[in-house]
Amino acid sequence: MASIRNHAEQHNADIYRDYKKDKKVGEGAYAVVYVGRQLSTKKVVAIKKIKIGQFKDGLDMSAIREVKTLQELRHPNVIELMEVYFHKTNLNLVLEFLESDLEMIIKDKSIVFMPGDVKHWMLMTLRGLDHCHRNWILHRDMKPNNLLLGRDGQLKLADFGLARDFGDRNRQLTAQVVTRWYRAPELLFGAREYGYGVDIWAIGCIFAELLLRNPYLPGNTDMDQLDTMFRALGTPTEADWPGMESLPNYIKFKQYPKTPLRLLFTAAGADTLELLESMLIYDPNRRISAREALLHPYFFNKPRPTPLENLPKHVRETPEAAKLKRKAEALDAYDLTSEDGKRLARRLDFTGMS
Amino acid sequence: MATATMTATLFDDDVCPVCQTDRYLNPQMKLKVGPCFHKMCDNCIDRLFAHGPAPCPTCRQTLRRAAFSEQTFEDLTVEKEVRIRKQMATKFNKRREDFKTLKDYNDYLETVEDLTFKLVNEIDVETTKAAIDKFAAENRDLIRINADRLLNETRLATQLAEKQRQLKQMKREEYLRQLQAEEEAKSEDRKNLIQELATSDKSAKTILDSRKQAISLKKTSMRKTEVKPSSSSSSSFGTPLLSDSYWRMQRDDDMDRHHDDEDEMGVEGAGAFDPVQSQYMDVDLGVGYVNSVNNNKAHAGGLVYPLLTSSIGVKDLYVEPAGIGSLNAMSKAGGYRLAFGYERAIQDAHTALFEAAL
């Protein structure tokens, strides 16, 4: 018994010695992320240090979820969990290091998206998600920020802190998942039993965001989220979504008419809109699945997905440029309603002239 | 043509400084230049560096075969300077916007020039190189950022150029088509005229007069119709291509047809393109399972989740049993399906059945 324990500790120590943390790159509620290196291979990795001490019930739930799901998933479009080791009282996850994410690319207005770029990003996202769903895992936090991009252009699903298995009847799931803007209507209505539809809805929002270069349904509160959604896609009726009124947090909303997507997405082709629409169907049972989406004509039609090496890369801002930009933003924010602003506005008001 | 003969005469009296072969003895001889800017013919390079790095016969600097390249400029000093500048440009790629003031930027350019001059003229080579390395180390991140930036810019530029080219080609084709149509109409007209002159009993003069009138009428109407399409095409194609590019690519079938040839080199070859990438499937599912899922590709158009179809006979048997398993409206509306549970249980039971023994 003792020898097994010693052996495990020895193994843990070996792993620990092989990695070196270089620089802190981010901090979340329950973890700090460092960029580091594997000393034996010189490979750059991301090390997620999970703070343990502060939780009196042991390890934080999301850490357990992340380790549990990532161990089961191996796919080119899912982030790879390379090692797990303990050091002092902290749990460390060694993950692949990817330097940018889709959110940065969307926000970088110096990059022009070609339709083929969007298609390839969607393709990679759906491939990764399909892999999760086939293994009965819901990601539950799909958003551009969690779709990481490597230097080779490969896109990978990351942050499985909210992921869990689905399909088992006797367990209820929580509805408080997914970043609000990407949250599916059944979650907003408080459904405790749901399926892969929640991830697909989020992907639909990401798809729309890639086409628009702006968040598609940016609600300020949960209520506002529903309002924004219904304004954009029309208020669903019981015929659109059978059983909708029986959901725990169902609220009757003002009846907005459905506007065709074509009006907002003037640039998109018919196949693009068809796929987008089938991802944003209210009834989760009729919403498209990841597999069906992959086999949608959109991916077979021209233009073909841009080859990996030609996908646009995010250019990190130089510190000087960032400073200049901040200054410009400060000028933009110059408040016209303030005392100074009012004086300025009056001086420039020519309405009194005849 | 002119340049080809010129280079031929320029290099006519080439002699390899190592083996003294000249173009008279070996017309295929190619002189190459190494990093130390000493010439050598390719035979000598092959001979000297057959066993890895070796010293240059002229200056004893250790060289390797891959470092030799063909000479672009006749004057070796020009060649040298161009090469050095090329190397410098990969490291000193800062831009105007990386500096606060124009003066800073000019100072930076001045230092780069100084360093380049020193390298070219071999003044303080060691210290200069050290200075360059120091700069490269200090600005590693910035250099990479600017390299990425350059990549994005060239990408955009090539895309724009490609679009312009397509546009031009389309215009040309349109023009040729018009020309041909005109030609056809003319010959048709002439045929009709002769026919009429031969068969009609009116006098030749009245026929010709009515023709002339008809032609002048046609011309004015043609002019009118011509104006229209050209103006509409300018609104959709003549505008700067940036913001509108998406629209055009997606909608315009003509454009797609022009695209065909380049597009063939899409993600993984046009023919074998498989969005599902089934090669990853046997990682987690048994072999037998993979086959059944792959067959489901035939269902592509259908609306059922391939995993939940009757391919394993699950759905038909179990989805609507009246007693234990029936779902209430709430679970249904949330998107839960009984089939999930059954499907998963069956899959779990099959997992690893087909795995090779460890």
XYZ file of C-alpha atoms in Angstrom:
712
model
C 0.000 0.000 0.000
C 2.636 2.414 1.077
C 4.710 1.646 -1.971
C 1.837 2.437 -4.310
C 1.400 5.733 -2.574
C 5.059 6.512 -2.813
C 4.979 5.606 -6.439
C 2.091 7.983 -7.132
C 3.835 10.771 -5.280
C 7.009 10.112 -7.173
C 5.117 10.269 -10.458
C 3.441 13.515 -9.442
C 6.797 15.008 -8.520
C 8.232 13.971 -11.870
C 5.476 15.765 -13.724
C 5.777 18.817 -11.512
C 9.479 19.102 -12.230
C 8.893 18.909 -15.966
C 6.853 22.121 -16.128
C 7.803 25.690 -15.489
C 5.412 28.608 -15.172
C 6.662 31.695 -16.992
C 4.077 34.416 -16.897
C 0.596 35.004 -15.551
C -1.797 35.540 -18.429
C -5.190 35.540 -16.787
C -7.124 35.076 -13.599
C -10.611 33.694 -13.137
C -12.849 33.122 -10.148
C -11.319 29.820 -9.254
C -8.105 29.603 -11.247
C -5.042 31.501 -12.386
C -3.699 30.789 -15.848
C 0.011 30.884 -16.597
C 1.902 30.403 -19.790
C 4.712 27.967 -19.238
C 6.944 25.367 -20.777
C 7.416 21.664 -20.660
C 11.111 21.450 -19.937
C 11.716 18.086 -21.575
C 10.201 19.065 -24.917
C 10.451 22.893 -24.819
C 6.767 22.941 -25.726
C 4.807 26.049 -24.711
C 1.806 25.163 -22.571
C -0.885 26.862 -20.543
C -0.983 25.935 -16.877
C -4.227 26.479 -15.024
C -3.622 26.628 -11.309
C -6.760 25.924 -9.365
C -7.015 27.527 -5.972
C -8.102 24.913 -3.523
C -7.566 26.170 -0.048
C -10.519 28.546 -0.065
C -13.190 25.912 -0.648
C -14.244 24.178 2.491
C -15.995 21.357 0.642
C -12.853 20.423 -1.213
C -12.260 21.022 -4.878
C -14.341 23.520 -6.777
C -17.058 21.942 -8.910
C -15.956 23.466 -12.184
C -12.435 22.151 -11.729
C -13.780 18.663 -11.302
C -15.993 19.113 -14.336
C -13.166 20.396 -16.461
C -10.804 17.552 -15.575
C -13.507 14.949 -15.876
C -14.736 15.989 -19.310
C -11.428 16.894 -20.875
C -9.962 13.544 -19.918
C -12.621 11.850 -21.985
C -12.361 14.063 -25.031
C -9.627 13.854 -27.633
C -10.271 15.765 -30.803
C -8.339 18.238 -32.976
C -10.983 20.855 -32.210
C -11.109 20.363 -28.454
C -8.391 21.716 -26.204
C -6.056 19.002 -24.998
C -5.518 18.350 -21.304
C -1.934 17.159 -21.239
C -1.261 16.532 -17.578
C -2.669 17.109 -14.129
C -0.465 17.478 -11.082
C -0.529 18.655 -7.514
C 1.797 21.159 -6.015
C 1.442 22.155 -2.394
C -2.331 22.481 -2.021
C -2.983 23.495 -5.601
C -4.217 21.444 -8.499
C -2.554 22.280 -11.792
C -3.980 21.461 -15.204
C -1.515 21.497 -18.077
C -3.354 22.486 -21.245
C -2.391 23.248 -24.799
C -1.395 26.891 -25.197
C -3.317 28.826 -27.823
C -2.636 32.464 -28.134
C -5.787 34.113 -29.401
C -9.504 33.514 -29.463
C -12.376 34.216 -31.783
C -13.540 37.203 -29.761
C -10.242 39.016 -30.395
C -10.543 38.324 -34.114
C -14.128 39.566 -34.239
C -13.175 42.737 -32.402
C -10.073 43.403 -34.500
C -11.645 45.596 -37.125
C -8.463 45.700 -39.185
C -9.260 42.162 -40.313
C -11.721 41.596 -43.110
C -13.620 38.311 -42.949
C -14.104 36.380 -46.139
C -17.108 34.049 -46.303
C -14.680 31.124 -46.474
C -13.095 32.177 -43.165
C -16.430 32.185 -41.372
C -17.241 28.835 -42.906
C -14.028 27.229 -41.687
C -14.432 28.595 -38.157
C -17.991 27.292 -38.031
C -16.817 23.967 -39.405
C -14.168 23.562 -36.724
C -16.533 24.679 -33.958
C -19.198 22.229 -35.030
C -16.702 19.396 -35.383
C -15.504 19.937 -31.844
C -19.024 20.282 -30.492
C -20.271 17.250 -32.369
C -17.504 15.270 -30.727
C -18.656 16.439 -27.296
C -22.291 15.654 -28.007
C -21.493 12.232 -29.372
C -19.837 11.554 -26.071
C -22.863 12.877 -24.176
C -21.175 15.998 -22.951
C -22.763 19.432 -23.064
C -20.312 22.310 -23.188
C -22.786 24.869 -21.786
C -20.523 27.872 -22.174
C -20.127 28.362 -25.894
C -19.055 31.905 -26.790
C -16.401 33.423 -29.048
C -14.191 33.979 -26.013
C -14.009 30.230 -25.398
C -13.141 29.303 -28.954
C -9.361 29.482 -28.951
C -7.215 29.855 -32.032
C -3.735 28.452 -32.432
C -0.968 29.954 -34.491
C -1.662 27.380 -37.186
C -5.249 28.631 -37.398
C -6.797 25.577 -35.747
C -9.815 26.399 -33.595
C -10.357 24.578 -30.312
C -13.205 24.481 -27.817
C -11.983 25.446 -24.378
C -13.191 26.166 -20.855
C -15.127 23.095 -19.882
C -15.793 24.496 -16.416
C -19.554 24.316 -16.967
C -19.590 21.148 -19.022
C -21.415 18.055 -17.865
C -22.861 14.856 -19.192
C -26.440 14.745 -20.402
C -29.021 12.176 -21.340
C -29.518 10.612 -17.951
C -33.180 10.898 -17.003
C -32.994 11.023 -13.247
C -30.772 14.032 -12.861
C -31.869 17.601 -13.171
C -29.612 20.152 -14.756
C -29.323 23.764 -13.746
C -30.670 26.467 -16.003
C -28.120 29.039 -14.836
C -25.561 28.244 -17.495
C -24.128 29.843 -20.618
C -23.143 33.487 -20.887
C -26.369 35.471 -21.195
C -26.049 36.671 -24.784
C -25.674 33.097 -25.973
C -28.244 31.524 -23.658
C -30.997 29.470 -25.263
C -34.651 30.377 -24.699
C -35.419 27.150 -22.792
C -32.702 28.055 -20.279
C -34.095 31.550 -19.885
C -37.470 29.961 -19.143
C -35.778 27.828 -16.495
C -35.884 24.360 -18.049
C -34.282 21.736 -15.775
C -34.161 19.014 -18.374
C -32.607 19.881 -21.698
C -30.341 18.539 -24.393
C -27.742 19.537 -26.940
C -30.020 22.346 -28.168
C -28.504 24.792 -25.656
C -25.079 24.539 -27.293
C -26.528 24.783 -30.778
C -28.382 27.986 -29.912
C -25.130 29.469 -28.669
C -23.379 28.463 -31.876
C -26.160 30.098 -33.842
C -25.509 33.341 -31.946
C -21.774 33.002 -32.619
C -22.483 32.383 -36.298
C -24.614 35.534 -36.447
C -21.891 37.431 -34.601
C -19.298 36.339 -37.163
C -21.522 37.632 -39.942
C -22.371 40.898 -38.204
C -19.055 41.537 -36.399
C -21.229 42.540 -33.421
C -23.016 40.515 -30.732
C -26.312 39.372 -32.179
C -28.542 39.322 -29.083
C -26.936 41.518 -26.408
C -29.392 41.573 -23.523
C -28.632 43.514 -20.330
C -30.580 41.330 -17.916
C -32.222 37.945 -18.221
C -35.555 39.613 -18.919
C -34.026 41.981 -21.407
C -32.364 39.003 -23.071
C -35.768 37.454 -23.805
C -37.047 40.797 -25.029
C -34.050 41.286 -27.342
C -34.436 37.758 -28.631
C -38.141 38.080 -29.354
C -37.679 41.424 -31.029
C -35.135 39.898 -33.359
C -36.759 36.550 -34.033
C -40.425 37.112 -33.188
C -42.241 35.982 -30.052
C -42.807 32.209 -30.183
C -46.323 30.837 -29.976
C -47.444 27.571 -28.428
C -47.604 26.225 -31.991
C -43.961 27.166 -32.648
C -42.838 25.583 -29.435
C -45.202 23.037 -27.888
C -45.073 22.950 -24.091
C -43.365 26.303 -23.833
C -45.918 27.603 -21.329
C -45.283 24.729 -18.941
C -41.651 25.711 -18.368
C -40.926 26.834 -14.769
C -40.111 30.460 -15.418
C -42.394 31.050 -18.363
C -43.638 34.609 -18.694
C -46.054 35.890 -21.254
C -44.401 38.398 -23.532
C -45.583 41.032 -25.919
C -46.205 39.517 -29.329
C -43.465 40.721 -31.665
C -43.764 39.773 -35.324
C -41.140 37.576 -36.922
C -38.847 39.490 -39.228
C -37.010 37.569 -41.921
C -33.281 37.168 -41.195
C -32.548 38.396 -44.694
C -33.337 41.950 -43.594
C -30.519 42.024 -41.052
C -28.046 39.726 -42.787
C -28.206 41.397 -46.160
C -24.808 40.061 -47.080
C -25.379 36.380 -46.427
C -26.259 33.745 -48.988
C -29.373 31.614 -48.921
C -27.623 28.507 -47.568
C -25.960 30.550 -44.808
C -29.284 31.942 -43.662
C -30.954 28.559 -43.840
C -28.353 27.059 -41.499
C -28.462 30.044 -39.164
C -32.232 29.894 -39.005
C -32.273 26.198 -38.184
C -29.843 26.838 -35.306
C -32.094 29.560 -33.908
C -35.351 27.600 -33.846
C -37.219 28.136 -30.566
C -38.364 24.555 -30.100
C -35.232 22.702 -28.971
C -36.600 19.475 -30.396
C -36.677 20.923 -33.869
C -33.383 22.779 -33.554
C -30.650 21.323 -35.761
C -28.033 19.035 -34.186
C -24.287 19.459 -34.583
C -24.123 16.441 -36.850
C -26.940 17.641 -39.082
C -25.381 21.080 -39.231
C -22.110 19.569 -40.436
C -23.967 17.833 -43.228
C -25.818 20.999 -44.190
C -25.349 22.139 -47.816
C -23.686 25.309 -46.485
C -20.480 23.385 -45.914
C -20.532 21.737 -49.336
C -21.369 24.840 -51.346
C -18.902 27.348 -52.710
C -16.936 29.187 -51.456
C -14.951 26.441 -49.846
C -13.641 26.959 -46.315
C -10.426 28.984 -46.371
C -7.376 26.748 -45.917
C -6.058 26.817 -42.334
C -2.856 28.668 -43.097
C -4.731 31.473 -44.858
C -7.152 32.209 -42.037
C -6.680 35.693 -40.609
C -4.536 35.910 -37.520
C -5.040 38.214 -34.617
C -2.457 40.952 -34.350
C -1.759 41.815 -30.790
C -1.653 45.516 -30.176
C 1.677 47.081 -29.496
C 1.744 48.825 -26.144
C 2.157 52.215 -27.815
C -0.806 51.682 -30.109
C -2.934 50.587 -27.174
C -2.063 53.745 -25.333
C -2.958 55.931 -28.311
C -6.216 54.079 -28.720
C -7.142 54.586 -25.104
C -6.523 58.267 -25.517
C -8.776 58.377 -28.574
C -11.497 56.560 -26.684
C -11.227 59.027 -23.852
C -11.779 61.810 -26.354
C -14.748 59.974 -27.844
C -16.265 59.644 -24.439
C -16.079 63.366 -23.947
C -19.474 63.889 -22.484
C -21.604 66.353 -24.391
C -24.110 66.559 -21.572
C -21.589 67.731 -19.020
C -21.161 71.442 -18.291
C -18.244 71.778 -20.684
C -20.002 69.715 -23.267
C -23.105 71.839 -23.140
C -21.156 74.976 -23.681
C -19.480 73.390 -26.643
C -22.752 72.179 -28.051
C -24.313 75.601 -27.748
C -21.462 77.242 -29.501
C -21.896 74.923 -32.446
C -25.661 75.162 -32.635
C -26.636 76.878 -35.857
C -30.372 76.313 -35.671
C -31.032 79.861 -34.614
C -29.590 81.213 -37.831
C -31.948 82.089 -40.608
C 13.847 38.674 -74.408
C 16.116 41.663 -74.235
C 16.961 41.010 -70.612
C 17.772 37.369 -71.331
C 20.351 38.233 -73.992
C 21.727 40.972 -71.833
C 22.401 38.709 -68.875
C 23.916 36.175 -71.246
C 26.417 38.707 -72.519
C 26.998 40.106 -69.068
C 27.968 36.747 -67.662
C 29.805 35.569 -70.774
C 33.228 36.027 -69.290
C 32.335 34.353 -66.017
C 35.086 32.260 -64.532
C 34.700 30.164 -61.429
C 37.392 31.441 -59.060
C 37.807 27.990 -57.527
C 38.186 25.616 -60.466
C 38.851 28.235 -63.178
C 36.136 26.768 -65.388
C 34.564 29.341 -67.683
C 31.433 29.435 -69.784
C 33.342 28.305 -72.842
C 34.249 25.004 -71.191
C 30.936 24.498 -69.444
C 27.995 26.413 -70.941
C 25.645 25.157 -68.198
C 27.820 26.562 -65.449
C 25.919 28.493 -62.754
C 27.732 30.841 -60.454
C 26.299 31.111 -56.971
C 27.070 33.429 -54.111
C 27.487 32.418 -50.503
C 26.984 34.409 -47.302
C 30.607 35.623 -47.469
C 29.921 36.988 -50.967
C 32.434 34.872 -52.781
C 31.386 33.287 -56.052
C 31.657 29.672 -56.928
C 30.230 27.434 -59.659
C 27.623 24.873 -58.705
C 29.972 21.988 -59.480
C 32.441 23.305 -56.937
C 29.676 23.783 -54.382
C 28.547 20.205 -54.853
C 32.133 18.996 -54.558
C 33.202 21.064 -51.552
C 30.082 20.711 -49.438
C 29.254 17.116 -50.241
C 30.165 16.160 -46.671
C 28.474 18.944 -44.794
C 29.824 22.368 -43.814
C 33.283 23.305 -45.093
C 35.421 26.453 -45.210
C 35.195 28.867 -48.140
C 38.319 28.461 -50.326
C 38.778 32.223 -50.483
C 38.138 33.456 -46.950
C 38.063 30.242 -44.846
C 34.675 31.113 -43.353
C 32.668 27.963 -42.603
C 29.744 27.655 -44.995
C 27.103 25.160 -45.907
C 25.525 24.303 -49.211
C 22.046 25.600 -48.427
C 23.408 29.096 -47.828
C 24.376 29.528 -51.483
C 21.939 31.138 -53.843
C 21.928 32.385 -57.378
C 23.146 35.854 -58.090
C 20.469 38.408 -58.920
C 22.643 41.438 -59.519
C 25.783 41.532 -61.531
C 27.561 43.781 -59.080
C 28.419 41.780 -55.982
C 28.310 44.823 -53.710
C 24.719 45.434 -54.767
C 23.917 41.784 -54.224
C 25.438 41.961 -50.787
C 23.593 45.091 -49.802
C 20.258 43.739 -50.992
C 20.742 40.570 -49.006
C 21.740 42.408 -45.877
C 18.769 44.732 -46.214
C 16.474 41.778 -46.620
C 17.803 40.241 -43.422
C 17.570 43.517 -41.563
C 13.983 43.989 -42.672
C 12.898 40.780 -40.949
C 14.093 42.174 -37.622
C 13.698 45.920 -37.980
C 10.063 45.907 -38.988
C 8.731 48.635 -36.731
C 6.267 51.048 -38.227
C 5.384 54.659 -37.928
C 2.474 53.902 -35.599
C 4.804 52.160 -33.159
C 6.359 55.522 -32.323
C 4.947 58.486 -30.530
C 6.483 61.181 -32.679
C 7.772 61.429 -36.194
C 11.156 62.300 -34.800
C 11.383 59.032 -32.870
C 10.533 57.156 -36.016
C 13.123 59.015 -38.066
C 15.748 58.385 -35.404
C 14.919 54.722 -35.539
C 15.243 54.678 -39.340
C 18.551 56.482 -39.010
C 19.948 53.866 -36.631
C 18.783 51.083 -38.936
C 20.539 52.792 -41.818
C 23.707 53.154 -39.749
C 23.716 49.512 -38.808
C 23.075 48.464 -42.399
C 25.864 50.691 -43.644
C 28.284 49.211 -41.123
C 27.357 45.670 -42.103
C 27.630 46.378 -45.802
C 30.988 48.045 -45.456
C 32.194 45.664 -42.768
C 32.871 48.247 -40.114
C 32.744 46.916 -36.529
C 30.895 43.805 -37.679
C 31.010 42.146 -34.268
C 29.601 45.071 -32.296
C 27.014 45.767 -34.994
C 25.835 42.195 -34.974
C 25.662 42.286 -31.209
C 23.574 45.461 -31.393
C 21.208 43.850 -33.894
C 20.806 40.741 -31.752
C 20.153 42.883 -28.740
C 17.459 44.786 -30.609
C 15.905 41.543 -31.833
C 15.853 40.110 -28.331
C 14.373 43.232 -26.804
C 11.679 43.606 -29.411
C 10.872 39.962 -29.950
C 7.143 40.380 -29.366
C 6.837 43.511 -31.423
C 8.712 41.949 -34.318
C 6.348 39.030 -34.335
C 3.330 41.276 -34.106
C 4.508 43.319 -37.059
C 5.251 40.171 -39.033
C 1.699 38.994 -38.379
C 0.414 42.385 -39.393
C 2.318 42.230 -42.633
C 0.869 38.787 -43.254
C -2.685 40.064 -42.782
C -2.017 43.014 -45.046
C -0.561 40.964 -47.863
C -3.455 38.604 -47.503
C -5.916 41.436 -47.887
C -3.961 42.921 -50.773
C -3.873 39.655 -52.698
C -7.555 39.176 -52.107
C -8.308 42.641 -53.401
C -6.068 42.163 -56.398
C -7.756 38.886 -57.141
C -11.150 40.574 -56.996
C -10.013 43.360 -59.314
C -8.732 40.778 -61.732
C -12.025 38.926 -61.705
C -13.868 42.148 -62.204
C -11.748 43.023 -65.194
C -12.207 39.616 -66.675
C -15.946 39.817 -66.241
C -16.070 43.201 -67.916
C -13.985 41.903 -70.764
C -16.174 38.879 -71.261
C -19.242 41.065 -71.213
C -17.698 43.309 -73.839
C -16.748 40.404 -76.074
C -20.222 38.989 -75.783
C -21.738 42.311 -76.822
C -19.384 42.533 -79.729
C -20.323 39.113 -80.931
C -24.025 39.784 -80.539
C -23.661 42.939 -82.566
C -21.802 41.104 -85.284
C -24.468 38.450 -85.443
C -27.251 40.993 -85.603
C -25.533 42.766 -88.466
C -25.101 39.694 -90.600
C -28.663 38.643 -89.876
C -29.805 42.079 -90.969
C -27.901 41.919 -94.208
C -29.357 38.518 -94.976
C -32.847 39.803 -94.369
C -32.247 42.807 -96.601
C -31.066 40.697 -99.511
C -33.970 38.364 -98.973
C -36.385 41.265 -99.053
C -34.810 42.835 -102.123
C -35.009 39.511 -103.918
C -38.582 38.602 -103.052
C -40.543 41.794 -102.356
C -42.277 43.668 -105.140
C -41.679 47.118 -103.666
C -39.074 49.313 -105.288
C -35.512 48.931 -104.051
C -35.381 52.570 -102.954
C -38.366 52.381 -100.577
C -37.019 49.224 -99.014
C -33.610 50.789 -98.391
C -35.184 53.953 -96.960
C -37.338 52.053 -94.485
C -34.226 50.067 -93.479
C -32.230 53.190 -92.742
C -34.992 54.530 -90.569
C -35.253 51.251 -88.675
C -31.503 51.180 -88.082
C -31.336 54.706 -86.711
C -34.254 53.917 -84.391
C -32.528 50.777 -83.178
C -29.338 52.642 -82.476
C -30.998 55.140 -80.197
C -32.870 52.420 -78.336
C -29.646 50.419 -78.013
C -27.920 53.362 -76.494
C -30.690 53.661 -73.951
C -30.529 50.042 -72.907
C -26.764 50.123 -72.739
C -26.737 52.900 -70.225
C -28.824 50.933 -67.748
C -26.828 47.772 -67.156
C -23.557 49.630 -66.978
C -24.817 51.920 -64.242
C -26.248 49.067 -62.203
C -23.072 47.055 -62.576
C -21.013 49.969 -61.420
C -23.069 50.207 -58.268
C -22.531 46.569 -57.411
C -19.010 46.046 -58.715
C -17.396 49.407 -59.097
C -17.479 50.373 -55.430
C -14.441 49.793 -53.261
C -14.453 46.143 -52.451
C -13.994 46.132 -48.721
C -17.330 46.439 -47.013
C -19.370 44.852 -49.695
C -17.135 41.923 -50.365
C -19.154 39.466 -48.376
C -22.311 40.221 -50.237
C -20.752 39.772 -53.586
C -18.970 36.564 -52.877
C -22.040 34.892 -51.570
C -24.613 35.963 -54.055
C -22.923 36.148 -57.341
C -23.012 32.874 -59.154
C -20.874 34.199 -61.981
C -18.173 35.016 -59.510
C -18.293 31.518 -58.139
C -17.773 30.067 -61.523
C -14.622 32.111 -61.976
C -13.552 30.880 -58.619
C -13.782 27.224 -59.442
C -10.168 26.552 -60.264
C -8.622 28.133 -57.150
C -11.292 26.803 -54.885
C -10.377 23.255 -55.648
C -7.566 23.597 -53.162
C -10.067 24.119 -50.340
C -9.585 22.661 -46.889
C -8.883 19.066 -47.649
C -9.273 18.724 -51.359
C -12.568 19.282 -53.065
C -13.438 15.703 -53.773
C -12.704 14.164 -50.388
C -14.263 16.956 -48.346
C -15.987 15.431 -45.345
C -17.344 17.900 -42.803
C -17.895 15.177 -40.231
C -14.366 13.813 -40.363
C -15.260 10.275 -39.485
C -11.663 9.243 -38.905
C -11.959 10.532 -35.365
C -14.975 8.476 -34.622
C -13.333 5.184 -33.805
C -11.521 6.934 -30.997
C -14.531 6.766 -28.778
C -17.010 4.472 -30.422
C -16.822 0.830 -31.321
C -16.155 -0.223 -34.891
C -19.637 -1.551 -35.431
C -21.060 1.710 -34.267
C -18.976 3.774 -36.626
C -20.436 1.989 -39.596
C -23.976 2.553 -38.579
C -23.363 6.236 -38.023
C -21.591 6.634 -41.313
C -24.483 5.086 -43.139
C -26.577 7.805 -41.709
C -24.929 10.303 -43.950
C -27.651 9.375 -46.370
C -29.966 11.151 -43.940
C -28.147 14.404 -44.481
C -31.253 16.275 -45.533
C -33.506 14.808 -42.870
C -34.178 16.437 -39.552
C -33.456 13.609 -37.139
C -30.313 13.486 -35.057
C -28.316 10.719 -36.693
C -27.532 9.162 -33.355
C -31.180 8.930 -32.546
C -32.495 7.340 -35.689
C -33.816 3.871 -35.926
C -30.505 2.572 -37.228
C -30.098 0.699 -33.976
C -33.795 0.271 -33.559
C -34.084 2.455 -30.510
C -36.490 5.148 -31.431
C -39.204 3.010 -32.918
C -39.459 0.763 -29.905
C -39.081 3.096 -26.997
C -39.986 6.659 -27.650
C -43.651 6.625 -26.740
C -44.295 3.925 -24.178
C -47.320 4.898 -22.138
C -46.118 4.026 -18.643
C -42.832 4.601 -16.906
C -40.838 6.548 -19.405
C -43.290 9.085 -20.729
C -42.225 12.679 -20.599
C -44.257 15.564 -19.316
C -44.710 18.654 -21.400
C -42.120 20.541 -19.397
C -39.261 18.169 -20.091
C -40.265 17.983 -23.702
C -40.317 21.746 -24.091
C -36.886 21.957 -22.499
C -35.491 19.839 -25.267
C -34.980 16.640 -23.344
C -35.785 13.437 -25.163
C -36.254 9.972 -23.813
C -34.199 8.760 -26.715
C -31.137 10.417 -25.115
C -31.264 8.069 -22.167
C -31.882 4.915 -24.158
C -29.375 5.818 -26.804
C -26.759 6.575 -24.221
C -27.365 3.379 -22.295
C -26.957 1.347 -25.445
C -23.860 3.229 -26.454
C -22.337 2.795 -23.017
C -23.043 -0.899 -23.252
C -21.287 -1.091 -26.594
C -18.319 1.092 -25.770
C -15.088 -0.824 -25.648
C -16.715 -3.958 -27.035
C -14.763 -3.412 -30.198
C -11.631 -1.933 -28.686
C -8.450 -3.859 -29.212
C -7.178 -5.474 -26.045
C -4.672 -3.333 -24.202
